[in-house]
Coordinates of C-alpha atoms in Angstrom, one line a residue:
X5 CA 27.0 -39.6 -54.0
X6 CA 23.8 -41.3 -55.2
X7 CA 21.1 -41.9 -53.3
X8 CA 20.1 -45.3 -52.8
X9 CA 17.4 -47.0 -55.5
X10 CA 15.4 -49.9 -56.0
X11 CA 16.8 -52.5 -58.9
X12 CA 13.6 -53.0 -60.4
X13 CA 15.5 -56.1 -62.4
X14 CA 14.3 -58.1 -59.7
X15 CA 10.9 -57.5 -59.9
X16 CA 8.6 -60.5 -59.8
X17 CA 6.0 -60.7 -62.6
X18 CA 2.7 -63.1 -62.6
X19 CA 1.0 -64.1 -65.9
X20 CA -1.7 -61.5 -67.0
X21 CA -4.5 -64.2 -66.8
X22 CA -4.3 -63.6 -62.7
X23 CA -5.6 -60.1 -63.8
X24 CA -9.1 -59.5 -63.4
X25 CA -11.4 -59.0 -66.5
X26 CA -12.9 -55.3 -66.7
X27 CA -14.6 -55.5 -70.0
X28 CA -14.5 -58.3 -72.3
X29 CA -15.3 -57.5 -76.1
X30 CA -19.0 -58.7 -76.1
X31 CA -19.3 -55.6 -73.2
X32 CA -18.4 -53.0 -75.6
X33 CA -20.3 -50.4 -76.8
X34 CA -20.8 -50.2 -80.2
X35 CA -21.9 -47.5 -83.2
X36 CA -25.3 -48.5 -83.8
X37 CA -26.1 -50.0 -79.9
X38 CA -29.2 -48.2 -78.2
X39 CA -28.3 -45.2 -76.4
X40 CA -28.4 -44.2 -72.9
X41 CA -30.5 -41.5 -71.7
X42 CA -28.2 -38.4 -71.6
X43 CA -29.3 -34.7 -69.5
X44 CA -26.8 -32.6 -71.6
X45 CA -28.4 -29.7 -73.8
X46 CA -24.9 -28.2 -75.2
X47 CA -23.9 -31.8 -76.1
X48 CA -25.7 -30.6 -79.9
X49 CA -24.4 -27.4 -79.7
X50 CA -20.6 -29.1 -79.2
X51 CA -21.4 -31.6 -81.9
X52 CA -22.5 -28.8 -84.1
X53 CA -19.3 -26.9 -84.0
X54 CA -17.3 -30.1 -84.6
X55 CA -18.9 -30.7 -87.6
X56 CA -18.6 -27.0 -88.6
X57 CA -14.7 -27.7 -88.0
X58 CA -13.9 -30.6 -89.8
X59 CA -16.0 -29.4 -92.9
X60 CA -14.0 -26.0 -92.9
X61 CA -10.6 -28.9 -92.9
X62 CA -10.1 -27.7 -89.1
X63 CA -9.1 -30.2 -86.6
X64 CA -10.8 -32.3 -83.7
X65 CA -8.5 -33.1 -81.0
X66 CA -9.4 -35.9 -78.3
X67 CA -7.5 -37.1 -75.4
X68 CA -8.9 -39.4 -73.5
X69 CA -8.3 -41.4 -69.9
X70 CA -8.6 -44.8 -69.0
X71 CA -11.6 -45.1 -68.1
X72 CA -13.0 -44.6 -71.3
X73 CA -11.2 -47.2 -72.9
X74 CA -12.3 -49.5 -69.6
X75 CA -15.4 -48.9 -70.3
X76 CA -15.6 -50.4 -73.7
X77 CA -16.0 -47.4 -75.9
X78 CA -12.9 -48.1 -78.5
X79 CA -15.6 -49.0 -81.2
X80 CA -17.1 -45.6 -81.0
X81 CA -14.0 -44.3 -80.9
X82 CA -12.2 -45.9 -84.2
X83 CA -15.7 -45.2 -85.8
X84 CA -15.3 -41.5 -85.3
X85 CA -11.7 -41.6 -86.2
X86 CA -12.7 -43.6 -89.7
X87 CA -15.2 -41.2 -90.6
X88 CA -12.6 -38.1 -90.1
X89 CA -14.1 -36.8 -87.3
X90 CA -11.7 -37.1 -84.8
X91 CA -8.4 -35.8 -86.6
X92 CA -6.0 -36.6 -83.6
X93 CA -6.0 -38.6 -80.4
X94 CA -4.1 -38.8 -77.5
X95 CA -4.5 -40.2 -73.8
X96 CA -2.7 -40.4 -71.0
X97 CA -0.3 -44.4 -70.1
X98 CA -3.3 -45.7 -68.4
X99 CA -5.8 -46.1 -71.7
X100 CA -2.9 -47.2 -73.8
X101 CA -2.0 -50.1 -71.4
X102 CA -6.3 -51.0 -71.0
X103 CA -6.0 -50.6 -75.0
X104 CA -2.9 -52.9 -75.8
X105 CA -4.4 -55.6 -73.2
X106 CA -7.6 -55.4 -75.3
X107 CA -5.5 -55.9 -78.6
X108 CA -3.9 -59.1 -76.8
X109 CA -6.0 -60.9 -75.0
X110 CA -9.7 -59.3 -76.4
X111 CA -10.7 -57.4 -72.9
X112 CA -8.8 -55.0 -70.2
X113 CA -8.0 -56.3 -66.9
X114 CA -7.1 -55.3 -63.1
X115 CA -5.7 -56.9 -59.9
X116 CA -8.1 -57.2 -57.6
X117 CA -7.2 -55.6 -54.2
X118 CA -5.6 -58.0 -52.6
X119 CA -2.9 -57.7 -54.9
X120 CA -1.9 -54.4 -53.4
X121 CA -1.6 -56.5 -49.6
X122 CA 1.1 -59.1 -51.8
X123 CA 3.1 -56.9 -53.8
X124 CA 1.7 -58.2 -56.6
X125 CA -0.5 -55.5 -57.9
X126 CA 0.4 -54.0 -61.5
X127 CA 3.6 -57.1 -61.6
X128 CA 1.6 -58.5 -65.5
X129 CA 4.4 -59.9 -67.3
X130 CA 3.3 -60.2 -70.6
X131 CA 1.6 -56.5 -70.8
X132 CA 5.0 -54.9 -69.6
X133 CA 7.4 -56.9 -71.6
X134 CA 5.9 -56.3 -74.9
X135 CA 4.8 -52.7 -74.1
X136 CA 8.4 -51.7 -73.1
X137 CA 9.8 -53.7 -76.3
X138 CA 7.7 -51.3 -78.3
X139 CA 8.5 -48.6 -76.5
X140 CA 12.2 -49.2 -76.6
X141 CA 12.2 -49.9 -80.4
X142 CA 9.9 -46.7 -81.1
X143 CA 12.7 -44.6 -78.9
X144 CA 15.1 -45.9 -81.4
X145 CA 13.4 -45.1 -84.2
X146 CA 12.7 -41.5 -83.1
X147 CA 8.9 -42.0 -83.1
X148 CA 6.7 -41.4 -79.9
X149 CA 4.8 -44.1 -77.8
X150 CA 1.6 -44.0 -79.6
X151 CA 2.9 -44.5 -82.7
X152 CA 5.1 -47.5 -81.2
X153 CA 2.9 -49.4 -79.9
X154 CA 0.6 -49.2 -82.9
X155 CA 3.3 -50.2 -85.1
X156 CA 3.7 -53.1 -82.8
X157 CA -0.3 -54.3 -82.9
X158 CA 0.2 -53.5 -86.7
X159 CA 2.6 -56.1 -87.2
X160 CA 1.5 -58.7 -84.6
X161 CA -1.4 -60.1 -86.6
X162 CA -1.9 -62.9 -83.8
X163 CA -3.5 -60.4 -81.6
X164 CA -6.8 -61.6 -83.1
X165 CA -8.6 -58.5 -81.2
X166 CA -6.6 -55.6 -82.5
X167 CA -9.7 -55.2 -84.8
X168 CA -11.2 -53.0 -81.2
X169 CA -8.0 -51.6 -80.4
X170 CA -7.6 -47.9 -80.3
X171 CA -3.5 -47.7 -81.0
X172 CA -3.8 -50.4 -83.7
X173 CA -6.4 -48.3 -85.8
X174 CA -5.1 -45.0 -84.9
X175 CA -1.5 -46.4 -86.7
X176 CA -3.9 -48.2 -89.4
X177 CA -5.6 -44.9 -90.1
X178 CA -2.4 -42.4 -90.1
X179 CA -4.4 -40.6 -87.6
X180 CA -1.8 -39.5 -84.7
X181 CA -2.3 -41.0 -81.7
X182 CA -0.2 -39.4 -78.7
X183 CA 0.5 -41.2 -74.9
X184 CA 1.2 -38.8 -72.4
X185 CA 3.4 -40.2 -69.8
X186 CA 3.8 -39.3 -66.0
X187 CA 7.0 -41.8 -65.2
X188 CA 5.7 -44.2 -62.2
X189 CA 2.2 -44.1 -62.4
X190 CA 2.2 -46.9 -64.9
X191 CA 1.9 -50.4 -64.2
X192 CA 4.3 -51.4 -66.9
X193 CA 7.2 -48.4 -65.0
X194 CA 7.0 -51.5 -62.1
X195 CA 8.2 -53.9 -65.1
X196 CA 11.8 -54.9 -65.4
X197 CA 12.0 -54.3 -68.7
X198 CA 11.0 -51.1 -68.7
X199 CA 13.7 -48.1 -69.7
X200 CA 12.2 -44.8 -68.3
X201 CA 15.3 -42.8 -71.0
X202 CA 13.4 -44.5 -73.7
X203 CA 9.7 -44.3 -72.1
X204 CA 11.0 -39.9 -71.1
X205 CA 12.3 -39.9 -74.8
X206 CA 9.2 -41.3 -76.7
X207 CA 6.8 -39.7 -74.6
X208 CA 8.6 -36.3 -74.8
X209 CA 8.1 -37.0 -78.6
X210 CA 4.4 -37.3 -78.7
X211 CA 4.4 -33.9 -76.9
X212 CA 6.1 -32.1 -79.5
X213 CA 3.7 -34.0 -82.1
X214 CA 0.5 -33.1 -79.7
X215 CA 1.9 -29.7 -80.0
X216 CA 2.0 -29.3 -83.6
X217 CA -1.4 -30.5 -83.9
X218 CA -2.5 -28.0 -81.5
X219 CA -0.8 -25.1 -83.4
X220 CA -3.4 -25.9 -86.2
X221 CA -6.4 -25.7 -83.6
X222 CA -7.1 -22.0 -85.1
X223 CA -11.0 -22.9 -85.5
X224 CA -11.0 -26.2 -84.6
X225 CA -12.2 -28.3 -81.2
X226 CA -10.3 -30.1 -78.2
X227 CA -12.4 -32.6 -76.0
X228 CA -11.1 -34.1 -72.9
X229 CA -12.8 -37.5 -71.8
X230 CA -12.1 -38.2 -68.3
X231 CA -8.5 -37.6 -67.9
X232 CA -8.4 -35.2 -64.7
X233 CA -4.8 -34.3 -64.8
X234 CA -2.6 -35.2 -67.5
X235 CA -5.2 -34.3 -70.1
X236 CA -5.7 -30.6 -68.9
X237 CA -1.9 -29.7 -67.8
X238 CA -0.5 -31.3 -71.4
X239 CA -3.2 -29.0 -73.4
X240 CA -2.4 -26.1 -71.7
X241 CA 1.2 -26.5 -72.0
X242 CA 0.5 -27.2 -75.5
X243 CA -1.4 -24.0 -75.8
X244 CA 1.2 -21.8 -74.3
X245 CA 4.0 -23.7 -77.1
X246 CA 1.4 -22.9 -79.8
X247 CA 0.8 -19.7 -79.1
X248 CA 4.7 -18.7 -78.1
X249 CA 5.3 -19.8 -81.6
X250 CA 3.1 -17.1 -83.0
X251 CA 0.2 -19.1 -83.4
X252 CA -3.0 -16.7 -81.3
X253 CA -5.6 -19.6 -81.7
X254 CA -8.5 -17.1 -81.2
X255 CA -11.4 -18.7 -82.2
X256 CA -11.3 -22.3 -80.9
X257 CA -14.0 -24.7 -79.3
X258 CA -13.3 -27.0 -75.3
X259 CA -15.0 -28.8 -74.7
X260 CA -14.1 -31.2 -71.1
X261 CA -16.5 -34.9 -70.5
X262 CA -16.5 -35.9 -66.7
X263 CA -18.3 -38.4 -64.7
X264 CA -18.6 -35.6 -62.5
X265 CA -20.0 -32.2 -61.9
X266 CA -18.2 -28.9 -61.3
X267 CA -18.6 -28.7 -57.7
X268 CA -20.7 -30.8 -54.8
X269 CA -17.4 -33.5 -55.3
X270 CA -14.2 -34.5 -53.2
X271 CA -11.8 -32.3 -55.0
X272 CA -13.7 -28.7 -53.8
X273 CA -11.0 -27.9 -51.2
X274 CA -13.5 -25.7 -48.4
X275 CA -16.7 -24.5 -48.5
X276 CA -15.1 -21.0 -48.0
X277 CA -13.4 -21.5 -50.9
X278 CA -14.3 -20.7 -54.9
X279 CA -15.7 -24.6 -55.4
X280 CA -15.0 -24.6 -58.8
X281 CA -11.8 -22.9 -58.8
X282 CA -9.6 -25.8 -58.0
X283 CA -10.7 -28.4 -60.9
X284 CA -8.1 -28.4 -63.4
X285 CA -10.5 -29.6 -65.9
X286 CA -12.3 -26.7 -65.5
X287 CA -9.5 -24.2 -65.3
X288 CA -7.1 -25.4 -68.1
X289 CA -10.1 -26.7 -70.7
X290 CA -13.2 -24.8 -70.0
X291 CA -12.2 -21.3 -68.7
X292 CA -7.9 -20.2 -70.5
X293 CA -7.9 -21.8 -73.8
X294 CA -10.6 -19.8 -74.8
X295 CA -9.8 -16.3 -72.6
X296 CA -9.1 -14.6 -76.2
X297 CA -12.1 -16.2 -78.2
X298 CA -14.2 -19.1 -78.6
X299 CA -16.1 -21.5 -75.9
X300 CA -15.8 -24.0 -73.5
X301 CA -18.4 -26.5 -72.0
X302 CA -18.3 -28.6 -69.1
X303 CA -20.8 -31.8 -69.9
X304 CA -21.5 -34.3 -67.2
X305 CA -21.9 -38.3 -67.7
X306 CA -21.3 -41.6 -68.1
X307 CA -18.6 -42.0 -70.8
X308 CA -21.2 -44.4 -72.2
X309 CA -23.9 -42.3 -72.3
X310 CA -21.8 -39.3 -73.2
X311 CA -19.5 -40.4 -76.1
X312 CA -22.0 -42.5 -77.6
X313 CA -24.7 -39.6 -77.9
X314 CA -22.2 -37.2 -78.5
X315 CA -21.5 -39.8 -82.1
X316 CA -25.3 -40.1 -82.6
X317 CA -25.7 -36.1 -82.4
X318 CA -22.6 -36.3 -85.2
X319 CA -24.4 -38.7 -87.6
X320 CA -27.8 -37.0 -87.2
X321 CA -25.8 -33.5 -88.2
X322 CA -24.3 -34.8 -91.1
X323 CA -26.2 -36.8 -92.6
X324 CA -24.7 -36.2 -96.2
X325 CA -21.0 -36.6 -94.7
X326 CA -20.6 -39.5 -97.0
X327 CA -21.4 -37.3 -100.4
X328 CA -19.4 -34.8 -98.4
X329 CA -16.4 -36.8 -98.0
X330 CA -17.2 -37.1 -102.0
X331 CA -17.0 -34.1 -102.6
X332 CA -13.6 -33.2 -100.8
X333 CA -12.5 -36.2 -103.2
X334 CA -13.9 -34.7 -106.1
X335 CA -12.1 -30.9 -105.8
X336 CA -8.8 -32.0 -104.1
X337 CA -6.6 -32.1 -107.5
X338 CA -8.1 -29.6 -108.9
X339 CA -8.0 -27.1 -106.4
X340 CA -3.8 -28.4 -105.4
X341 CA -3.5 -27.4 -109.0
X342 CA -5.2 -23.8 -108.8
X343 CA -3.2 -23.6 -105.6
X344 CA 0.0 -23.9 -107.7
X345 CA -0.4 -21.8 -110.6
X346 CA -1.5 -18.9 -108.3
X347 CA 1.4 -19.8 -105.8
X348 CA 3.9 -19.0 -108.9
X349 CA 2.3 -16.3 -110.0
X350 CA 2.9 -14.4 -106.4
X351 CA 6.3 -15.9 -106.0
X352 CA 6.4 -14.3 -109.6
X353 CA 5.5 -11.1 -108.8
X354 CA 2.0 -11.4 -110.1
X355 CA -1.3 -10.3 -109.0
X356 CA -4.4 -12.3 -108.7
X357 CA -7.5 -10.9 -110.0
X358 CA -10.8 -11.7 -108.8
X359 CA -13.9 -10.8 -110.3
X360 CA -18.4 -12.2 -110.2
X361 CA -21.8 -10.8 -109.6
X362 CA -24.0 -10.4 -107.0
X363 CA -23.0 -13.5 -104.1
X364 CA -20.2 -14.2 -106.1
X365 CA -19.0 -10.3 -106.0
X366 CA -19.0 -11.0 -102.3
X367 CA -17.0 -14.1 -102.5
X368 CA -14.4 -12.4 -104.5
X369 CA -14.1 -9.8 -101.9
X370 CA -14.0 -12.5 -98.9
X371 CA -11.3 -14.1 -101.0
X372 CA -9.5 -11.0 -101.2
X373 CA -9.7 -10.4 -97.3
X374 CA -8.3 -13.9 -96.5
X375 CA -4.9 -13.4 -98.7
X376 CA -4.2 -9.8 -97.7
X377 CA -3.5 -10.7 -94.3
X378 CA -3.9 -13.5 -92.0
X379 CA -6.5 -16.7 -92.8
X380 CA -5.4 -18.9 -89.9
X381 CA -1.7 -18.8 -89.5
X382 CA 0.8 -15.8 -88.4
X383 CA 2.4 -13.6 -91.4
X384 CA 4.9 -11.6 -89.4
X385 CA 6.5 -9.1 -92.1
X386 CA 10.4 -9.4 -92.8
X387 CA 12.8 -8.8 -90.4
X388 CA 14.4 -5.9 -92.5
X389 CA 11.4 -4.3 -93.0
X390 CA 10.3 -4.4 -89.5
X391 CA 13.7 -2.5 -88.7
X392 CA 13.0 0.6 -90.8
X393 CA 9.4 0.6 -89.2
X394 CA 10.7 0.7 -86.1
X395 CA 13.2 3.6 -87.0
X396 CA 10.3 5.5 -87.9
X397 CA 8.0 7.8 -85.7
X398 CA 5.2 5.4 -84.1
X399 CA 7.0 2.3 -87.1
X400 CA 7.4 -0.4 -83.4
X401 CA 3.2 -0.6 -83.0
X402 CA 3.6 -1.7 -87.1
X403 CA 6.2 -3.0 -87.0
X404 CA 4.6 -5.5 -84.9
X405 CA 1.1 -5.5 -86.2
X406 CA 1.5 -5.8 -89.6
X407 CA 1.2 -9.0 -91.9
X408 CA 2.6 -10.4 -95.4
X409 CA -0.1 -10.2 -97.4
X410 CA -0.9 -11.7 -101.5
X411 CA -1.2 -9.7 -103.8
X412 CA -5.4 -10.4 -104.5
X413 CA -7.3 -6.8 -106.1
X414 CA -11.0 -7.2 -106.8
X415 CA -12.3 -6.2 -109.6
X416 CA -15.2 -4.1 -109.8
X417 CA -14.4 -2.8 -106.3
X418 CA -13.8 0.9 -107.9
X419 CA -17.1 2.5 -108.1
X420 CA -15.9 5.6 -109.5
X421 CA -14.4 3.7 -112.8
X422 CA -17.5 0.7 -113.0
X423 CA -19.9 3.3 -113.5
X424 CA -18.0 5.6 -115.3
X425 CA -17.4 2.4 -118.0
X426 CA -21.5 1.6 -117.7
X427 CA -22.3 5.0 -118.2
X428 CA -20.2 5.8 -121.5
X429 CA -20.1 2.7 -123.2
X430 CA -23.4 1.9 -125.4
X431 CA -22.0 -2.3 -124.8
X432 CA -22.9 -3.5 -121.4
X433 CA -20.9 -5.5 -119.0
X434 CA -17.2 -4.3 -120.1
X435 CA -16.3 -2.6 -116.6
X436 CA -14.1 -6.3 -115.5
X437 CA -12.9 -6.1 -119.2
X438 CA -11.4 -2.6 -119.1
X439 CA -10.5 -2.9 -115.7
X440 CA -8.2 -6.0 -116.3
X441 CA -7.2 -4.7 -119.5
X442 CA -5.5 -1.3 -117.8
X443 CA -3.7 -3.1 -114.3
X444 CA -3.2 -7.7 -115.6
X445 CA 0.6 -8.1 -117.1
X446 CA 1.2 -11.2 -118.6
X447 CA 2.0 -14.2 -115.5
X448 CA -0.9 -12.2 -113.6
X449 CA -3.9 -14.9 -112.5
X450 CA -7.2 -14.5 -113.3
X451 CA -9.8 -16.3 -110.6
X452 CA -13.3 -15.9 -112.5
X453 CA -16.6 -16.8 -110.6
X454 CA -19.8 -17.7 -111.6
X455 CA -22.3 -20.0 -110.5
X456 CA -23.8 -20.4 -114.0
X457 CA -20.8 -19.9 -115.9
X458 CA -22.3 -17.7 -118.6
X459 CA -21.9 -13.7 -117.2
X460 CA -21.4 -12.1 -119.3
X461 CA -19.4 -8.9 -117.9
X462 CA -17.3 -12.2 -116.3
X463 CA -16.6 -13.6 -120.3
X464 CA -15.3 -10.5 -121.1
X465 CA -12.4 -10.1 -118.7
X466 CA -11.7 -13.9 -119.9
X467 CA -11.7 -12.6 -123.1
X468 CA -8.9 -9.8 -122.3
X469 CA -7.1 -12.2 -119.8
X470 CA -6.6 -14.6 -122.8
X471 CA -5.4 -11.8 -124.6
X472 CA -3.0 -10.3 -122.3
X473 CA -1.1 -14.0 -121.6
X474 CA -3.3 -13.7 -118.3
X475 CA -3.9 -17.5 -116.7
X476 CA -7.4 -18.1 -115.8
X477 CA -9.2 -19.7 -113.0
X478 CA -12.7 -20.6 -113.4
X479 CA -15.2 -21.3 -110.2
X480 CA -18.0 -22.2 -111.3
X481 CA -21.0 -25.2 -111.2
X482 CA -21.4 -28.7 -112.6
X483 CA -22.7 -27.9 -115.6
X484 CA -21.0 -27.5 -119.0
X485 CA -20.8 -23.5 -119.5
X486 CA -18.6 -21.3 -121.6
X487 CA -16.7 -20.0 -118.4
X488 CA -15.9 -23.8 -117.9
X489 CA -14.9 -24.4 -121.2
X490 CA -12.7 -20.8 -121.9
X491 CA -10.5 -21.3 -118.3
X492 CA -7.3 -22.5 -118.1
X493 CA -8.4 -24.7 -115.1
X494 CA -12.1 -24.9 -114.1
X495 CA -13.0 -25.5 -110.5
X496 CA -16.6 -26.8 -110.6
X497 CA -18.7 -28.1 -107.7
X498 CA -21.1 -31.4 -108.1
X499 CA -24.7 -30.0 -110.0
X500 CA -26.9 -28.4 -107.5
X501 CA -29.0 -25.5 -107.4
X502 CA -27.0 -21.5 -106.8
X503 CA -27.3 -21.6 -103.4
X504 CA -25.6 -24.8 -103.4
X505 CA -23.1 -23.9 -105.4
X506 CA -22.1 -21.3 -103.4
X507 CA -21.7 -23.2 -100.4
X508 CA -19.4 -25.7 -102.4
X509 CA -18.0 -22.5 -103.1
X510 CA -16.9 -21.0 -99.8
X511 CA -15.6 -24.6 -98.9
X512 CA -13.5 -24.9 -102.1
X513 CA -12.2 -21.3 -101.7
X514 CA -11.2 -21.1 -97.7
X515 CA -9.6 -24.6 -99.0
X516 CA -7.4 -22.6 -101.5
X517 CA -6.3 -20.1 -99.1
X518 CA -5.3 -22.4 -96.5
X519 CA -3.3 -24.1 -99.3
X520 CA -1.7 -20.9 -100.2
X521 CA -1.0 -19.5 -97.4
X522 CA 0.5 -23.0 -96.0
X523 CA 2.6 -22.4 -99.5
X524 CA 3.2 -18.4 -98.3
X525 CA 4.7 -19.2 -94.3
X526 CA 5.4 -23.1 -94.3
X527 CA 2.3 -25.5 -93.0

């Protein structure tokens, strides 16, 4: 028999205008505005590795409470998330309600207390109806709340303040935006429109979407903003998914924002007690995530002191972002494309050949090391080979350590023939040549590098690659060369000195593994 339950249908509901301004739009904080003094030395250090991140293409993860978006920082926000830096954000229902009200009426608002004594606290009419509409016709759709209700600002162009709402630009942006939903702790779960199967449904969707993005994490950085509970216990839970899934995330960055400090607060339980032991924040952000490699920070502040340097610290890192962002432009085709041909020619059977002098010798090899195993996601080796292992004295520890790997040989990498060739040929600079000539079949790849473009020992093996039916790959620099001009495909970085070439260099190539080993397992 059920038990008895309210019929929230008869709800009462009072105009949102009897809800006390927060912060109106000329309150917010805004890139550019004069900071606020900030005691936070690893601040740099976080902003440094989240720069790192996002120019190795790994992602920044933020989910934020309430009281960030109560305190006006949405411009900082959608300024991070426009520049690339922040790759996915998510939040918990409070900072998506503060954010909608800010699309609609151009600040957030709160009852005041007495509204608690009357029954009438949380009871907005307008904030509830049109949130749970969304909501509802998200659930429909199969798409999560976040993404609802930013399809719903995106096609309600009277909201004449969407311009400084969070959901609005996220859905503007494609950058996900997930709401992470406790049922009743929302003033708009009081509302009687609301329908908690479609509010459980779209909310359990943006979890399943937060944890795909955090399966990706390998080398990139979470930060939590405020959010005390739903913000740590979702990205743990998202951790454990990602990681049940086969995906370790060893090396990753926390990083957790609070107004507060680790201990000296009301949540240390006794004095007798481990006072930092019992903060969630601490436990599930700072300390696990990062028990297999990595680090996490605890950084104390005003969000508007925190967020805003923490953007500032950003910009002064980065300074050439912008020819940055240019540059990702520039080698994106071409690189999908050198993806693709290589891709065949494993699928084929083929080998890739690598081959360069001196730093680009060493690329070559680090090349070679990302293919044969692992880069960032999990290889595990087939299932029938895993059986014979295992059927095999000591075969279970391979069995289960082992990787699929792509077929990449270095050229070069034999001493014993290199300066064997050197020694008894009179011609110098044919060790690649013969090489490649005694292992490349025809379909085989050929990925040539060379900062210049004119080594010679390098123009040789192109020489015998053309000959054998060999494709071939040139990296190389901006300038015309003869490497450039004899390749099948030439990969060439903006003009710059060597040393900047080769840092174009690593970028383009851990670019081209991560595209073919996305192409090897599934992205």
């Amino acid at each position: 028999m059920p038990y008895p339950a309210v019929d929230l249908t008869r709800i009462r509901t009072y105009p949102v205008q009897r809800r006390a301004n927060l912060v109106a739009s000329d309150q917010f904080v805004r890139p550019g505005d004069p900071l606020l003094p900030l005691d936070a030395p690893e601040l740099a250090e976080v902003a440094a590795r989240i720069v790192a991140a996002r120019r190795a293409g790994r992602p920044v993860i933020w989910f934020i409470g309430g009281h960030v978006v109560k305190s006006g920082l949405a411009p900082v926000i959608i300024d991070l998330m426009e520049r690339g830096v922040v790759t996915h954000l998510a939040s918990n229902g409070a900072a998506t309600i503060h954010d909608f009200e800010i699309a609609m009426l151009g600040h957030t608002s709160e009852d005041v207390a007495k509204s608690i004594e009357d029954g009438s606290f949380g009871m907005a009419e307008e904030t509830g109806a049109l949130m749970n509409r969304a909501i509802r016709a998200g659930a429909r759709d199969g798409i999560g709340i976040g993404e609802a209700l930013g399809r719903a600002l995106s096609d309600a162009p009277d909201f004449a303040d969407r311009a400084d709402s969070l959901l609005y630009n996220a859905y503007r942006l494609g950058v996900p935006y997930t709401a992470h939903v406790a049922l009743g702790t929302d003033i708009i779960h009081q509302h009687p429109e609301c329908d908690f199967s479609a509010t459980g449904f779209a909310t359990g969707q943006d979890f399943k979407v937060f944890c795909a993005a955090v399966c990706e994490l390998e080398g990139g950085v979470f930060c939590n903003f405020g959010s005390a509970v739903l913000g740590p216990e979702v990205f743990l839970k998202a951790l454990s998914v990602a990681r049940n899934l086969g995906h370790p995330l060893r090396e990753i960055t926390t990083a957790n924002f609070d107004l507060l400090p680790l201990s000296g607060d009301y949540r240390v339980p006794s004095p007798k007690d481990d006072p930092e032991y019992y903060y969630r924040p601490k436990k599930n952000i700072v300390i696990r995530p990062v028990s297999l490699g990595g680090k996490g920070y605890h950084i104390t502040g005003d969000h508007r002191a925190t967020i805003p340097n923490l953007s500032h610290e950003l910009h002064e890192l980065d300074e050439s972002e912008e020819k940055f962002d240019k540059f990702v432009e520039f080698v994106a085709n071409p690189l999908a494309d050198a993806a693709q041909l290589i891709a065949r020619a494993f699928r084929t059977g083929g080998v890739l050949y690598l081959c360069g002098n001196g730093g680009s010798f060493a690329d070559a090899l680090h090349i070679s090391g990302e293919l044969n195993k692992r880069f960032v996601r999990p290889r595990p080796i087939p299932a029938a080979h895993a059986a014979r292992l295992r059927a095999l004295p000591n075969g279970a520890m391979l069995a289960e350590r082992l990787e699929v790997g792509m077929r990449a040989v270095v050229l070069g990498s034999n001493p014993a023939l290199s300066s064997a060739i050197d020694n008894d040929s009179p011609e110098k600079g044919l060790a690649y040549a013969q090489e490649l000539y005694s292992l490349a079949r025809p379909g085989d790849v050929l990925l040539a590098i060379s900062t210049s473009g004119e080594a010679t020992n390098v123009l040789n093996a192109v020489t015998v690659a053309q000959a054998l039916g060999v494709t071939v790959i040139a990296l190389t620099g901006g300038r015309d060369s003869r490497l450039s001009a004899a390749a099948d495909l030439a990969l060439r970085t903006p003009p710059g000195s060597t040393a900047e070439v080769q840092e174009h260099h690593v970028r383009m190539y851990h670019a081209l593994c991560d595209q073919l080993e996305a192409d090897l397992v599934g992205s």
